[in-house]
PDB file of C-alpha atoms and ligand atoms in Angstrom:
ATOM      1  CA  MET A   1      64.401 117.005  70.777  1.00 85.00           C
ATOM      2  CA  ALA A   2      60.938 117.848  69.441  1.00 94.00           C
ATOM      3  CA  LEU A   3      57.961 117.235  71.720  1.00 97.00           C
ATOM      4  CA  LEU A   4      56.160 115.556  68.822  1.00 98.00           C
ATOM      5  CA  ASP A   5      57.948 114.198  65.790  1.00 98.00           C
ATOM      6  CA  ALA A   6      55.864 112.498  63.119  1.00 97.00           C
ATOM      7  CA  SER A   7      58.002 111.517  60.187  1.00 97.00           C
ATOM      8  CA  GLY A   8      57.161 109.964  56.825  1.00 98.00           C
ATOM      9  CA  VAL A   9      53.728 108.870  58.009  1.00 98.00           C
ATOM     10  CA  VAL A  10      51.906 106.621  55.549  1.00 98.00           C
ATOM     11  CA  ALA A  11      48.330 105.786  56.563  1.00 97.00           C
ATOM     12  CA  GLY A  12      44.839 105.267  55.207  1.00 97.00           C
ATOM     13  CA  TYR A  13      41.666 103.223  55.372  1.00 97.00           C
ATOM     14  CA  GLY A  14      41.285  99.692  54.051  1.00 94.00           C
ATOM     15  CA  GLN A  15      43.169  99.535  50.762  1.00 93.00           C
ATOM     16  CA  THR A  16      43.208 103.294  50.293  1.00 96.00           C
ATOM     17  CA  GLU A  17      46.364 105.167  51.155  1.00 98.00           C
ATOM     18  CA  VAL A  18      45.498 108.726  52.233  1.00 98.00           C
ATOM     19  CA  LEU A  19      48.803 109.969  53.693  1.00 98.00           C
ATOM     20  CA  HIS A  20      51.810 109.308  51.469  1.00 98.00           C
ATOM     21  CA  GLY A  21      54.651 110.077  53.877  1.00 98.00           C
ATOM     22  CA  VAL A  22      53.710 113.192  55.855  1.00 98.00           C
ATOM     23  CA  SER A  23      56.003 114.792  58.412  1.00 98.00           C
ATOM     24  CA  VAL A  24      55.178 117.327  61.123  1.00 98.00           C
ATOM     25  CA  ALA A  25      56.930 118.315  64.339  1.00 98.00           C
ATOM     26  CA  VAL A  26      55.978 120.368  67.383  1.00 98.00           C
ATOM     27  CA  GLU A  27      58.464 121.807  69.855  1.00 97.00           C
ATOM     28  CA  GLU A  28      57.740 122.244  73.553  1.00 96.00           C
ATOM     29  CA  GLY A  29      55.330 125.155  74.119  1.00 96.00           C
ATOM     30  CA  GLU A  30      54.769 125.872  70.417  1.00 97.00           C
ATOM     31  CA  ILE A  31      51.556 126.581  68.520  1.00 98.00           C
ATOM     32  CA  VAL A  32      51.577 124.842  65.128  1.00 98.00           C
ATOM     33  CA  THR A  33      48.760 124.940  62.567  1.00 97.00           C
ATOM     34  CA  ILE A  34      48.068 122.561  59.683  1.00 97.00           C
ATOM     35  CA  ILE A  35      46.018 123.873  56.773  1.00 94.00           C
ATOM     36  CA  GLY A  36      45.027 122.343  53.469  1.00 92.00           C
ATOM     37  CA  PRO A  37      42.052 121.675  51.208  1.00 91.00           C
ATOM     38  CA  ASN A  38      39.111 119.467  52.194  1.00 91.00           C
ATOM     39  CA  GLY A  39      39.945 115.808  52.030  1.00 94.00           C
ATOM     40  CA  CYS A  40      43.738 116.272  51.919  1.00 95.00           C
ATOM     41  CA  GLY A  41      44.181 114.139  55.040  1.00 97.00           C
ATOM     42  CA  LYS A  42      44.414 116.598  57.929  1.00 96.00           C
ATOM     43  CA  SER A  43      42.057 114.671  60.199  1.00 96.00           C
ATOM     44  CA  THR A  44      43.622 111.376  59.154  1.00 97.00           C
ATOM     45  CA  LEU A  45      47.043 112.700  60.171  1.00 97.00           C
ATOM     46  CA  MET A  46      45.738 113.671  63.606  1.00 96.00           C
ATOM     47  CA  LYS A  47      44.127 110.255  64.035  1.00 95.00           C
ATOM     48  CA  ALA A  48      47.310 108.499  62.941  1.00 95.00           C
ATOM     49  CA  ILE A  49      49.333 110.481  65.497  1.00 95.00           C
ATOM     50  CA  VAL A  50      47.003 109.568  68.369  1.00 93.00           C
ATOM     51  CA  GLY A  51      46.697 105.938  67.305  1.00 90.00           C
ATOM     52  CA  LEU A  52      43.097 105.915  66.020  1.00 90.00           C
ATOM     53  CA  VAL A  53      44.274 105.128  62.491  1.00 93.00           C
ATOM     54  CA  GLY A  54      47.137 102.701  61.911  1.00 92.00           C
ATOM     55  CA  VAL A  55      50.517 104.027  60.772  1.00 94.00           C
ATOM     56  CA  TRP A  56      51.609 101.826  57.853  1.00 96.00           C
ATOM     57  CA  GLN A  57      55.056 103.334  57.457  1.00 96.00           C
ATOM     58  CA  GLY A  58      57.045 106.082  59.129  1.00 97.00           C
ATOM     59  CA  HIS A  59      57.085 106.838  62.828  1.00 95.00           C
ATOM     60  CA  VAL A  60      55.482 108.993  65.497  1.00 96.00           C
ATOM     61  CA  ARG A  61      57.582 109.962  68.499  1.00 96.00           C
ATOM     62  CA  PHE A  62      56.344 111.855  71.525  1.00 97.00           C
ATOM     63  CA  GLN A  63      58.930 113.134  74.003  1.00 95.00           C
ATOM     64  CA  GLY A  64      61.463 111.042  72.134  1.00 94.00           C
ATOM     65  CA  GLU A  65      59.635 107.732  72.432  1.00 93.00           C
ATOM     66  CA  ALA A  66      57.837 105.844  69.676  1.00 94.00           C
ATOM     67  CA  ILE A  67      54.080 105.908  70.238  1.00 91.00           C
ATOM     68  CA  SER A  68      52.806 104.368  66.997  1.00 84.00           C
ATOM     69  CA  GLY A  69      51.024 101.168  67.932  1.00 81.00           C
ATOM     70  CA  SER A  70      50.523 102.192  71.573  1.00 85.00           C
ATOM     71  CA  PRO A  71      46.975 102.027  72.927  1.00 85.00           C
ATOM     72  CA  ALA A  72      45.159 105.386  72.985  1.00 82.00           C
ATOM     73  CA  GLU A  73      45.000 105.327  76.784  1.00 84.00           C
ATOM     74  CA  ALA A  74      48.772 104.947  77.059  1.00 87.00           C
ATOM     75  CA  ILE A  75      49.236 107.886  74.700  1.00 90.00           C
ATOM     76  CA  VAL A  76      46.979 110.237  76.687  1.00 89.00           C
ATOM     77  CA  ARG A  77      48.678 109.207  79.901  1.00 88.00           C
ATOM     78  CA  ARG A  78      51.974 110.418  78.484  1.00 91.00           C
ATOM     79  CA  GLY A  79      50.461 113.845  77.950  1.00 93.00           C
ATOM     80  CA  LEU A  80      49.206 113.895  74.376  1.00 95.00           C
ATOM     81  CA  CYS A  81      45.479 114.701  74.201  1.00 94.00           C
ATOM     82  CA  TYR A  82      43.245 115.144  71.180  1.00 93.00           C
ATOM     83  CA  VAL A  83      39.983 116.983  70.529  1.00 94.00           C
ATOM     84  CA  PRO A  84      38.282 115.409  67.491  1.00 91.00           C
ATOM     85  CA  GLN A  85      36.495 117.381  64.782  1.00 84.00           C
ATOM     86  CA  THR A  86      33.008 116.101  65.685  1.00 82.00           C
ATOM     87  CA  SER A  87      31.145 114.300  68.487  1.00 78.00           C
ATOM     88  CA  ASN A  88      33.617 115.470  71.075  1.00 86.00           C
ATOM     89  CA  VAL A  89      31.292 115.734  74.097  1.00 93.00           C
ATOM     90  CA  PHE A  90      28.587 113.505  75.609  1.00 95.00           C
ATOM     91  CA  PRO A  91      25.341 115.495  75.111  1.00 95.00           C
ATOM     92  CA  SER A  92      23.332 113.623  77.758  1.00 96.00           C
ATOM     93  CA  LEU A  93      25.934 114.216  80.471  1.00 96.00           C
ATOM     94  CA  SER A  94      26.370 117.455  82.396  1.00 97.00           C
ATOM     95  CA  ILE A  95      29.370 119.731  81.983  1.00 97.00           C
ATOM     96  CA  ARG A  96      30.827 118.423  85.224  1.00 96.00           C
ATOM     97  CA  GLU A  97      30.258 114.790  84.227  1.00 95.00           C
ATOM     98  CA  ASN A  98      31.931 115.381  80.866  1.00 96.00           C
ATOM     99  CA  LEU A  99      34.981 116.724  82.682  1.00 95.00           C
ATOM    100  CA  GLU A 100      34.989 113.705  84.989  1.00 92.00           C
ATOM    101  CA  VAL A 101      34.893 111.381  81.989  1.00 88.00           C
ATOM    102  CA  GLY A 102      37.780 113.372  80.509  1.00 82.00           C
ATOM    103  CA  ALA A 103      39.841 112.545  83.566  1.00 84.00           C
ATOM    104  CA  PHE A 104      39.147 108.812  83.274  1.00 78.00           C
ATOM    105  CA  VAL A 105      42.751 107.692  83.341  1.00 77.00           C
ATOM    106  CA  ARG A 106      43.584 109.752  86.419  1.00 74.00           C
ATOM    107  CA  ARG A 107      43.498 107.974  89.735  1.00 76.00           C
ATOM    108  CA  ASP A 108      44.269 111.054  91.821  1.00 81.00           C
ATOM    109  CA  ASP A 109      42.027 113.868  93.058  1.00 83.00           C
ATOM    110  CA  ILE A 110      40.655 115.826  90.110  1.00 86.00           C
ATOM    111  CA  ARG A 111      38.749 118.498  92.051  1.00 89.00           C
ATOM    112  CA  GLY A 112      41.462 121.149  91.729  1.00 91.00           C
ATOM    113  CA  ARG A 113      41.759 120.600  88.009  1.00 92.00           C
ATOM    114  CA  MET A 114      37.973 120.688  87.616  1.00 94.00           C
ATOM    115  CA  ALA A 115      37.847 124.056  89.428  1.00 95.00           C
ATOM    116  CA  ASP A 116      40.645 125.416  87.195  1.00 94.00           C
ATOM    117  CA  MET A 117      38.756 124.394  84.061  1.00 95.00           C
ATOM    118  CA  LEU A 118      35.471 125.920  85.228  1.00 96.00           C
ATOM    119  CA  ASP A 119      37.437 129.078  85.950  1.00 95.00           C
ATOM    120  CA  LEU A 120      39.260 129.098  82.602  1.00 96.00           C
ATOM    121  CA  PHE A 121      35.916 128.731  80.769  1.00 95.00           C
ATOM    122  CA  PRO A 122      33.418 130.988  82.557  1.00 94.00           C
ATOM    123  CA  ASP A 123      30.599 129.875  80.219  1.00 92.00           C
ATOM    124  CA  LEU A 124      31.016 126.369  81.634  1.00 95.00           C
ATOM    125  CA  GLY A 125      31.631 127.425  85.226  1.00 93.00           C
ATOM    126  CA  PHE A 126      28.470 129.514  85.278  1.00 92.00           C
ATOM    127  CA  ARG A 127      26.234 126.410  85.544  1.00 94.00           C
ATOM    128  CA  PRO A 128      28.269 123.193  85.545  1.00 95.00           C
ATOM    129  CA  GLU A 129      25.195 120.997  86.043  1.00 96.00           C
ATOM    130  CA  ARG A 130      23.816 121.921  82.604  1.00 96.00           C
ATOM    131  CA  LYS A 131      23.637 119.089  80.105  1.00 97.00           C
ATOM    132  CA  ALA A 132      26.235 119.368  77.354  1.00 96.00           C
ATOM    133  CA  GLY A 133      23.425 118.868  74.808  1.00 95.00           C
ATOM    134  CA  SER A 134      21.913 122.229  75.799  1.00 95.00           C
ATOM    135  CA  LEU A 135      25.124 124.173  75.099  1.00 94.00           C
ATOM    136  CA  SER A 136      25.784 126.306  72.019  1.00 92.00           C
ATOM    137  CA  GLY A 137      28.309 125.072  69.453  1.00 91.00           C
ATOM    138  CA  GLY A 138      31.031 127.308  70.870  1.00 92.00           C
ATOM    139  CA  GLN A 139      30.345 126.263  74.444  1.00 94.00           C
ATOM    140  CA  ARG A 140      30.467 122.625  73.413  1.00 94.00           C
ATOM    141  CA  GLN A 141      33.807 123.178  71.760  1.00 94.00           C
ATOM    142  CA  MET A 142      35.068 124.783  74.971  1.00 95.00           C
ATOM    143  CA  LEU A 143      33.807 121.805  76.931  1.00 96.00           C
ATOM    144  CA  ALA A 144      35.611 119.431  74.573  1.00 96.00           C
ATOM    145  CA  ILE A 145      38.822 121.407  75.089  1.00 96.00           C
ATOM    146  CA  ALA A 146      38.365 121.531  78.866  1.00 96.00           C
ATOM    147  CA  ARG A 147      37.719 117.805  78.888  1.00 95.00           C
ATOM    148  CA  ALA A 148      41.001 117.106  77.106  1.00 94.00           C
ATOM    149  CA  LEU A 149      42.818 119.453  79.486  1.00 95.00           C
ATOM    150  CA  MET A 150      41.615 117.455  82.505  1.00 94.00           C
ATOM    151  CA  LEU A 151      44.567 115.156  81.800  1.00 91.00           C
ATOM    152  CA  ASN A 152      47.060 118.000  82.034  1.00 91.00           C
ATOM    153  CA  PRO A 153      48.615 117.330  78.615  1.00 95.00           C
ATOM    154  CA  SER A 154      51.865 118.831  77.388  1.00 96.00           C
ATOM    155  CA  LEU A 155      50.508 118.704  73.830  1.00 98.00           C
ATOM    156  CA  LEU A 156      46.899 119.356  72.898  1.00 98.00           C
ATOM    157  CA  MET A 157      45.843 118.444  69.344  1.00 97.00           C
ATOM    158  CA  LEU A 158      42.670 120.065  68.006  1.00 97.00           C
ATOM    159  CA  ASP A 159      40.840 119.247  64.786  1.00 96.00           C
ATOM    160  CA  GLU A 160      39.122 122.437  63.563  1.00 95.00           C
ATOM    161  CA  PRO A 161      38.328 123.944  66.959  1.00 94.00           C
ATOM    162  CA  SER A 162      36.584 126.982  65.475  1.00 91.00           C
ATOM    163  CA  ALA A 163      34.601 125.245  62.692  1.00 89.00           C
ATOM    164  CA  GLY A 164      30.984 126.344  62.419  1.00 88.00           C
ATOM    165  CA  LEU A 165      31.251 129.046  65.081  1.00 91.00           C
ATOM    166  CA  SER A 166      30.193 132.675  64.795  1.00 91.00           C
ATOM    167  CA  PRO A 167      33.098 135.127  64.429  1.00 91.00           C
ATOM    168  CA  VAL A 168      32.675 136.237  68.055  1.00 92.00           C
ATOM    169  CA  MET A 169      32.651 132.659  69.361  1.00 92.00           C
ATOM    170  CA  MET A 170      35.579 131.778  67.136  1.00 92.00           C
ATOM    171  CA  ASP A 171      37.625 134.630  68.635  1.00 93.00           C
ATOM    172  CA  ASN A 172      36.547 133.484  72.048  1.00 93.00           C
ATOM    173  CA  VAL A 173      37.714 129.901  71.487  1.00 94.00           C
ATOM    174  CA  LEU A 174      41.017 130.979  69.905  1.00 95.00           C
ATOM    175  CA  ASP A 175      41.580 133.386  72.802  1.00 95.00           C
ATOM    176  CA  ARG A 176      41.155 130.521  75.280  1.00 95.00           C
ATOM    177  CA  LEU A 177      43.620 128.454  73.251  1.00 96.00           C
ATOM    178  CA  ARG A 178      46.177 131.274  73.470  1.00 97.00           C
ATOM    179  CA  GLU A 179      45.682 131.353  77.234  1.00 96.00           C
ATOM    180  CA  ILE A 180      46.128 127.577  77.460  1.00 97.00           C
ATOM    181  CA  ASN A 181      49.343 127.909  75.467  1.00 98.00           C
ATOM    182  CA  ARG A 182      50.562 130.696  77.792  1.00 97.00           C
ATOM    183  CA  ARG A 183      50.164 128.185  80.603  1.00 95.00           C
ATOM    184  CA  GLY A 184      52.713 125.969  78.865  1.00 95.00           C
ATOM    185  CA  VAL A 185      50.658 123.592  76.711  1.00 97.00           C
ATOM    186  CA  ALA A 186      51.870 123.128  73.127  1.00 98.00           C
ATOM    187  CA  LEU A 187      49.095 123.164  70.505  1.00 98.00           C
ATOM    188  CA  LEU A 188      48.856 121.366  67.180  1.00 98.00           C
ATOM    189  CA  MET A 189      45.707 122.358  65.346  1.00 97.00           C
ATOM    190  CA  VAL A 190      44.015 121.859  62.039  1.00 96.00           C
ATOM    191  CA  GLU A 191      42.120 124.987  61.006  1.00 92.00           C
ATOM    192  CA  GLN A 192      39.968 126.220  58.135  1.00 86.00           C
ATOM    193  CA  ASN A 193      40.168 129.755  59.506  1.00 87.00           C
ATOM    194  CA  ALA A 194      43.737 129.852  58.298  1.00 88.00           C
ATOM    195  CA  ARG A 195      44.379 133.547  58.779  1.00 88.00           C
ATOM    196  CA  GLU A 196      43.437 133.642  62.457  1.00 90.00           C
ATOM    197  CA  ALA A 197      45.151 130.350  63.165  1.00 92.00           C
ATOM    198  CA  LEU A 198      48.424 131.213  61.400  1.00 93.00           C
ATOM    199  CA  GLN A 199      48.495 134.591  63.119  1.00 92.00           C
ATOM    200  CA  MET A 200      48.678 132.917  66.513  1.00 94.00           C
ATOM    201  CA  SER A 201      51.051 130.141  65.396  1.00 96.00           C
ATOM    202  CA  GLN A 202      54.824 129.998  65.487  1.00 96.00           C
ATOM    203  CA  ARG A 203      54.797 127.602  62.541  1.00 96.00           C
ATOM    204  CA  GLY A 204      52.445 126.134  60.009  1.00 96.00           C
ATOM    205  CA  TYR A 205      52.254 123.289  57.528  1.00 96.00           C
ATOM    206  CA  VAL A 206      50.277 123.077  54.297  1.00 94.00           C
ATOM    207  CA  LEU A 207      49.142 119.599  53.272  1.00 95.00           C
ATOM    208  CA  VAL A 208      47.875 118.867  49.789  1.00 93.00           C
ATOM    209  CA  ALA A 209      46.612 115.450  48.655  1.00 95.00           C
ATOM    210  CA  GLY A 210      48.241 113.575  51.520  1.00 97.00           C
ATOM    211  CA  GLU A 211      51.664 115.194  51.140  1.00 97.00           C
ATOM    212  CA  ASN A 212      53.562 118.081  52.700  1.00 97.00           C
ATOM    213  CA  ARG A 213      53.362 121.051  50.357  1.00 93.00           C
ATOM    214  CA  LEU A 214      54.821 123.972  52.319  1.00 92.00           C
ATOM    215  CA  GLU A 215      55.990 124.775  55.818  1.00 94.00           C
ATOM    216  CA  GLY A 216      57.241 127.891  57.497  1.00 92.00           C
ATOM    217  CA  ASN A 217      56.673 130.290  60.295  1.00 92.00           C
ATOM    218  CA  GLY A 218      53.136 131.588  60.700  1.00 86.00           C
ATOM    219  CA  ARG A 219      53.839 135.045  59.260  1.00 86.00           C
ATOM    220  CA  GLU A 220      55.761 133.706  56.256  1.00 88.00           C
ATOM    221  CA  LEU A 221      52.863 131.476  55.339  1.00 89.00           C
ATOM    222  CA  LEU A 222      50.372 134.317  55.784  1.00 87.00           C
ATOM    223  CA  ASN A 223      52.390 136.395  53.342  1.00 87.00           C
ATOM    224  CA  ASP A 224      52.916 133.615  50.812  1.00 85.00           C
ATOM    225  CA  PRO A 225      50.992 134.519  47.624  1.00 83.00           C
ATOM    226  CA  GLU A 226      49.941 130.916  46.900  1.00 80.00           C
ATOM    227  CA  ILE A 227      48.561 130.510  50.401  1.00 80.00           C
ATOM    228  CA  SER A 228      46.750 133.796  50.376  1.00 78.00           C
ATOM    229  CA  SER A 229      45.017 133.082  47.098  1.00 77.00           C
ATOM    230  CA  LEU A 230      44.112 129.490  48.009  1.00 75.00           C
ATOM    231  CA  TYR A 231      43.280 129.677  51.695  1.00 72.00           C
ATOM    232  CA  LEU A 232      42.978 133.254  52.791  1.00 66.00           C
ATOM    233  CA  GLY A 233      40.611 134.661  50.199  1.00 60.00           C
ATOM    234  CA  GLY A 234      43.239 136.616  48.189  1.00 52.00           C
TER     235      GLY A 234
HETATM  236  N1  ATP B   1      36.757 106.428  57.953  1.00 84.74           N
HETATM  237  C1  ATP B   1      37.120 106.569  56.680  1.00 84.74           C
HETATM  238  N2  ATP B   1      37.070 105.546  55.803  1.00 84.74           N
HETATM  239  C2  ATP B   1      37.446 105.672  54.517  1.00 84.74           C
HETATM  240  N3  ATP B   1      37.932 106.813  53.992  1.00 84.74           N
HETATM  241  C3  ATP B   1      38.015 107.871  54.788  1.00 84.74           C
HETATM  242  C4  ATP B   1      37.613 107.818  56.176  1.00 84.74           C
HETATM  243  N4  ATP B   1      37.824 109.045  56.727  1.00 84.74           N
HETATM  244  C5  ATP B   1      38.321 109.811  55.739  1.00 84.74           C
HETATM  245  N5  ATP B   1      38.441 109.131  54.589  1.00 84.74           N
HETATM  246  C6  ATP B   1      38.967 109.650  53.303  1.00 84.74           C
HETATM  247  O1  ATP B   1      40.311 110.043  53.506  1.00 84.74           O
HETATM  248  C7  ATP B   1      40.614 111.247  52.822  1.00 84.74           C
HETATM  249  C8  ATP B   1      41.124 112.291  53.800  1.00 84.74           C
HETATM  250  O2  ATP B   1      40.089 112.600  54.733  1.00 84.74           O
HETATM  251  P1  ATP B   1      40.346 113.533  55.984  1.00 84.74           P
HETATM  252  O3  ATP B   1      39.088 113.522  56.780  1.00 84.74           O
HETATM  253  O4  ATP B   1      41.598 113.142  56.647  1.00 84.74           O
HETATM  254  O5  ATP B   1      40.566 114.954  55.287  1.00 84.74           O
HETATM  255  P2  ATP B   1      40.582 116.402  55.909  1.00 84.74           P
HETATM  256  O6  ATP B   1      41.762 117.091  55.314  1.00 84.74           O
HETATM  257  O7  ATP B   1      40.469 116.335  57.377  1.00 84.74           O
HETATM  258  O8  ATP B   1      39.250 117.044  55.278  1.00 84.74           O
HETATM  259  P3  ATP B   1      38.245 118.159  55.869  1.00 84.74           P
HETATM  260  O9  ATP B   1      38.916 119.474  55.603  1.00 84.74           O
HETATM  261  O10 ATP B   1      37.020 117.982  55.037  1.00 84.74           O
HETATM  262  O11 ATP B   1      38.029 117.890  57.337  1.00 84.74           O
HETATM  263  C9  ATP B   1      39.322 111.652  52.118  1.00 84.74           C
HETATM  264  O12 ATP B   1      39.407 111.195  50.797  1.00 84.74           O
HETATM  265  C10 ATP B   1      38.249 110.903  52.873  1.00 84.74           C
HETATM  266  O13 ATP B   1      37.164 110.605  52.038  1.00 84.74           O
HETATM  267 MG1   MG B   2      39.084 117.004  58.735  1.00 84.74          MG
END
């Protein structure tokens, strides 16, 4: 049984259908990357999976149970967390406060988890009382990831985690994601930096115009001539 199984997902906004029956799956412990041109529906797919956009047809199952239509809070409680593409931290709150907010559905003691996160991301642990608004783009992205991890998910979904970062910061963020995966968290990410993302992925999907175009293991996709000319700069 796949950890996440989204099948034939049709979704959109208002009268406009954006996804015309998209399917993706993630196995326990896997890293899976979705690539595709701007506007093809990558973010919409992520939002449909986590319940922020309605699923008109098709289904989304997590750990074998249907989650389409469940409230977002119920979905995160089951262990599926999501880091959106933008506005993913509260700038006026400190690092520590952002992590506390991230743990909002937990009723138990979060201090151990907080310490683990500050340890996993030394840039954050260095001065946890700093306001998130004073962090660099890369540090903010790390905070957004740490915040999602406060809920101890089994699947972390990330929408363009390395977008807009310097090459060094991008490597830094992707390195942290590899470490998180080594600790047993499956990752489903959307990435523009397709080469780096596919290199660290077991499998990848290519979406075009709201439909599945190609899928395969990370290396196969990296070596596919169509993919290299379209997404990897030749
Ligand atoms: N809130 C919204 N209301 C109406 N249309 C939207 C909304 N968000 C996205 N769209 C439209 O849905 C389509 C898919 O957008 P989406 O953001 O899912 O693409 P994407 O693949 O994530 O693109 P990008 O690579 O630029 O992030 C686009 O045509 C976009 O204009
Ligand atoms: Mg997007």
